[in-house]
Amino acid sequence: MDNSTPTKRIAAIDLGTNSFHAVLVDIYPDGSFRTIDKLKEMVILAEKGMDNHLSEDAMQRGLDALKRIKFLCDSQQVEKILAFATSAIREAKNGGDFTQRMIDEVGIKARAIPGKMEAELIGYAIRHSIALDKEMVLMVDIGGGSVEFIVGNNEEFLYHNSLKLGVARMSAKFVKNDPITKKEIKTLKKHYEETLVEVAEVIKKHKVTTMIGSSGTMENIGAMVANRTSLTADMTLNELVFNASDFKSLYKEFIKLDRDERKNISELDEKRIDIINPGIVLVKYLLKKFNIENIKISEAALRDGMILNFLKEERPKLELVANFPDPRKRSIFELLRKCNWPEAHSRHVAEMALKLFDEFRDELKLEESDRELLEYASLMHDIGYYISYRKHHKHALYIIRHSDLRGFTEDEIDIMANVARYHRRSTPNKRHSFYMKMDKALRKKVKKLSGILRVADGLDRSHYQNVQNLEIVNQKDKVNFYLTTMGDPELEIWGAERKSELFEKVTGKKLEIYAVNSSEVESTDPSKYKKAKAKPD
């Protein structure tokens, strides 16, 4: 195998609360990669007084930063851009609006990943960049909105989770004075004590003496310690090691500084000057609480985990789908593979679409054969990405109509193609020529199936299968959805409500969507649940 020539150039963008980080890499046939460029943009999405809401100024800063990143990607001939949105965007009530503006104004599609997945990817990145052995270590990534905690070694992760303890969040909630007061420090420590119960239980069972820190806050801390102790860190902070007493020496002086004094520290990023103190206090708390002896810095973070995850998913599969006995299903899956379909998302959408179909089949006067067509249309709804994201719904229509789908009649192909086409943007319209070429009965069927698919697709707006359970309560004049989700439900609720108009039209019922806490007892009383409201910290 010739491994001297890269097969693809990709970019990974970590859309954090404080900053956007982009890394451009060349991918090689053996699954290795080489970094060719990096870009970091400080944006500060989280602002005081804007809890769970992105201000227009913050969104504009983010969009301007993304335009610069996109320009770099285009100039470097990047083939694929991975963009993952984290805490600030994931939790914001208008996070969906911001990710839509990214698509419309910049041409970058971002996915809001659950916090637990964020922690796992960070763990993989650290493990890839730092030489670990069988000794268990505590990995900590201090961001603006959240902090990811991973306990593991070179073989496994015993614990990984994202907690809402980011420096911007903690500054806004607990720090009102400059310099920070002893009372504020005490309050922060109490909050950390209450929040880190699970982490403490895991660490208590294992002798953890080393903490590995990644991302900006920890890198700034590492750079400041290195400067004070004459450690070598001019070229890279990766694998920089210092002991707990080195940090405590820094802490003792740093925590007394006011803004002007912090501003004079060259190793401290300008836009972290006002928010770093809770991070400093957190590190001090962790060292004391868990008797940590050594701290190591990793320059690898979420963006590196994104690349590793991409490589894992892209590795050639042993063989393409080949042995389906049914020629209809076989031809569908052959087309899906050819178009490099987003499998996890498409299967999840199909599963929810079929659940909706089963609930409304009788009252919508649909047939069992329509169920199969809806399933295939759901699986194929995003294959237009194979051509481009822009107008991918229209590309899906073209691909399905012009592919050799064996075992289907022309009417069946037209139904699947049009249902896939109407999963987003416009609903069926008399101005649409392909739609109007079908007879009236088929057009009615397309409307009904499209109404179902649009809502199902909206329920996986993040493309990360956040909805773990969908309960449907179908009443005379309204339909209630109760969602149990893995992470924050705002994007999925936003996505489904935004695309519910056709569903409401064909069912004649108002759709209401509620977030259900998985620990709550199941109930059909809407007053027990929250509807599209951000959860408290």
GROMACS .gro file of N, CA and C in nm, residues 31 70 85 112 115 125 132 135 143 147 155 200 208 221 224 232 377 404 439-440 451 489 526:
model
   69
   31GLY      N    1  -0.463   0.535   0.754
   31GLY     CA    2  -0.543   0.590   0.862
   31GLY      C    3  -0.471   0.693   0.946
   70LYS      N    4  -1.350   2.941   0.690
   70LYS     CA    5  -1.394   2.887   0.561
   70LYS      C    6  -1.302   2.934   0.449
   85ALA      N    7  -2.054   2.159   1.737
   85ALA     CA    8  -2.093   2.264   1.832
   85ALA      C    9  -2.104   2.205   1.971
  112ALA      N   10  -2.446   1.970   1.669
  112ALA     CA   11  -2.438   1.989   1.814
  112ALA      C   12  -2.430   1.853   1.880
  115GLY      N   13  -2.293   1.625   2.534
  115GLY     CA   14  -2.176   1.646   2.619
  115GLY      C   15  -2.099   1.519   2.646
  125ALA      N   16  -0.867   1.187   2.196
  125ALA     CA   17  -0.764   1.280   2.148
  125ALA      C   18  -0.644   1.283   2.242
  132LEU      N   19   0.025   0.725   2.744
  132LEU     CA   20  -0.036   0.671   2.866
  132LEU      C   21   0.005   0.525   2.884
  135GLU      N   22  -0.165   0.295   3.421
  135GLU     CA   23  -0.203   0.378   3.536
  135GLU      C   24  -0.323   0.465   3.500
  143GLY      N   25  -1.348   2.418   2.943
  143GLY     CA   26  -1.397   2.508   2.840
  143GLY      C   27  -1.470   2.627   2.899
  147VAL      N   28  -1.701   2.159   3.142
  147VAL     CA   29  -1.573   2.094   3.169
  147VAL      C   30  -1.594   1.945   3.148
  155GLU      N   31  -0.603   0.189   2.774
  155GLU     CA   32  -0.691   0.085   2.721
  155GLU      C   33  -0.841   0.115   2.734
  200ALA      N   34  -1.571   1.200   4.193
  200ALA     CA   35  -1.503   1.166   4.318
  200ALA      C   36  -1.517   1.018   4.350
  208VAL      N   37  -0.530   0.762   4.158
  208VAL     CA   38  -0.502   0.858   4.050
  208VAL      C   39  -0.411   0.966   4.105
  221ILE      N   40  -0.257   2.795   3.173
  221ILE     CA   41  -0.200   2.763   3.304
  221ILE      C   42  -0.062   2.699   3.288
  224MET      N   43   0.196   2.959   3.190
  224MET     CA   44   0.234   3.046   3.301
  224MET      C   45   0.326   2.974   3.399
  232THR      N   46   1.084   2.405   2.966
  232THR     CA   47   1.090   2.430   2.822
  232THR      C   48   0.952   2.413   2.760
  377ALA      N   49  -3.770   0.605   0.179
  377ALA     CA   50  -3.753   0.749   0.157
  377ALA      C   51  -3.678   0.811   0.274
  404ASP      N   52  -3.111   0.302  -1.078
  404ASP     CA   53  -3.171   0.176  -1.120
  404ASP      C   54  -3.220   0.101  -0.997
  439ASP      N   55  -5.045   1.159  -1.036
  439ASP     CA   56  -5.190   1.177  -1.028
  439ASP      C   57  -5.228   1.222  -0.887
  440LYS      N   58  -5.350   1.266  -0.870
  440LYS     CA   59  -5.395   1.331  -0.747
  440LYS      C   60  -5.381   1.239  -0.625
  451GLY      N   61  -4.512   1.490   0.546
  451GLY     CA   62  -4.541   1.552   0.675
  451GLY      C   63  -4.482   1.473   0.790
  489PRO      N   64  -3.232   1.898   2.498
  489PRO     CA   65  -3.328   1.870   2.392
  489PRO      C   66  -3.362   1.987   2.301
  526PRO      N   67  -4.915   1.709   3.025
  526PRO     CA   68  -4.813   1.802   2.976
  526PRO      C   69  -4.758   1.895   3.083
   0.00000   0.00000   0.00000
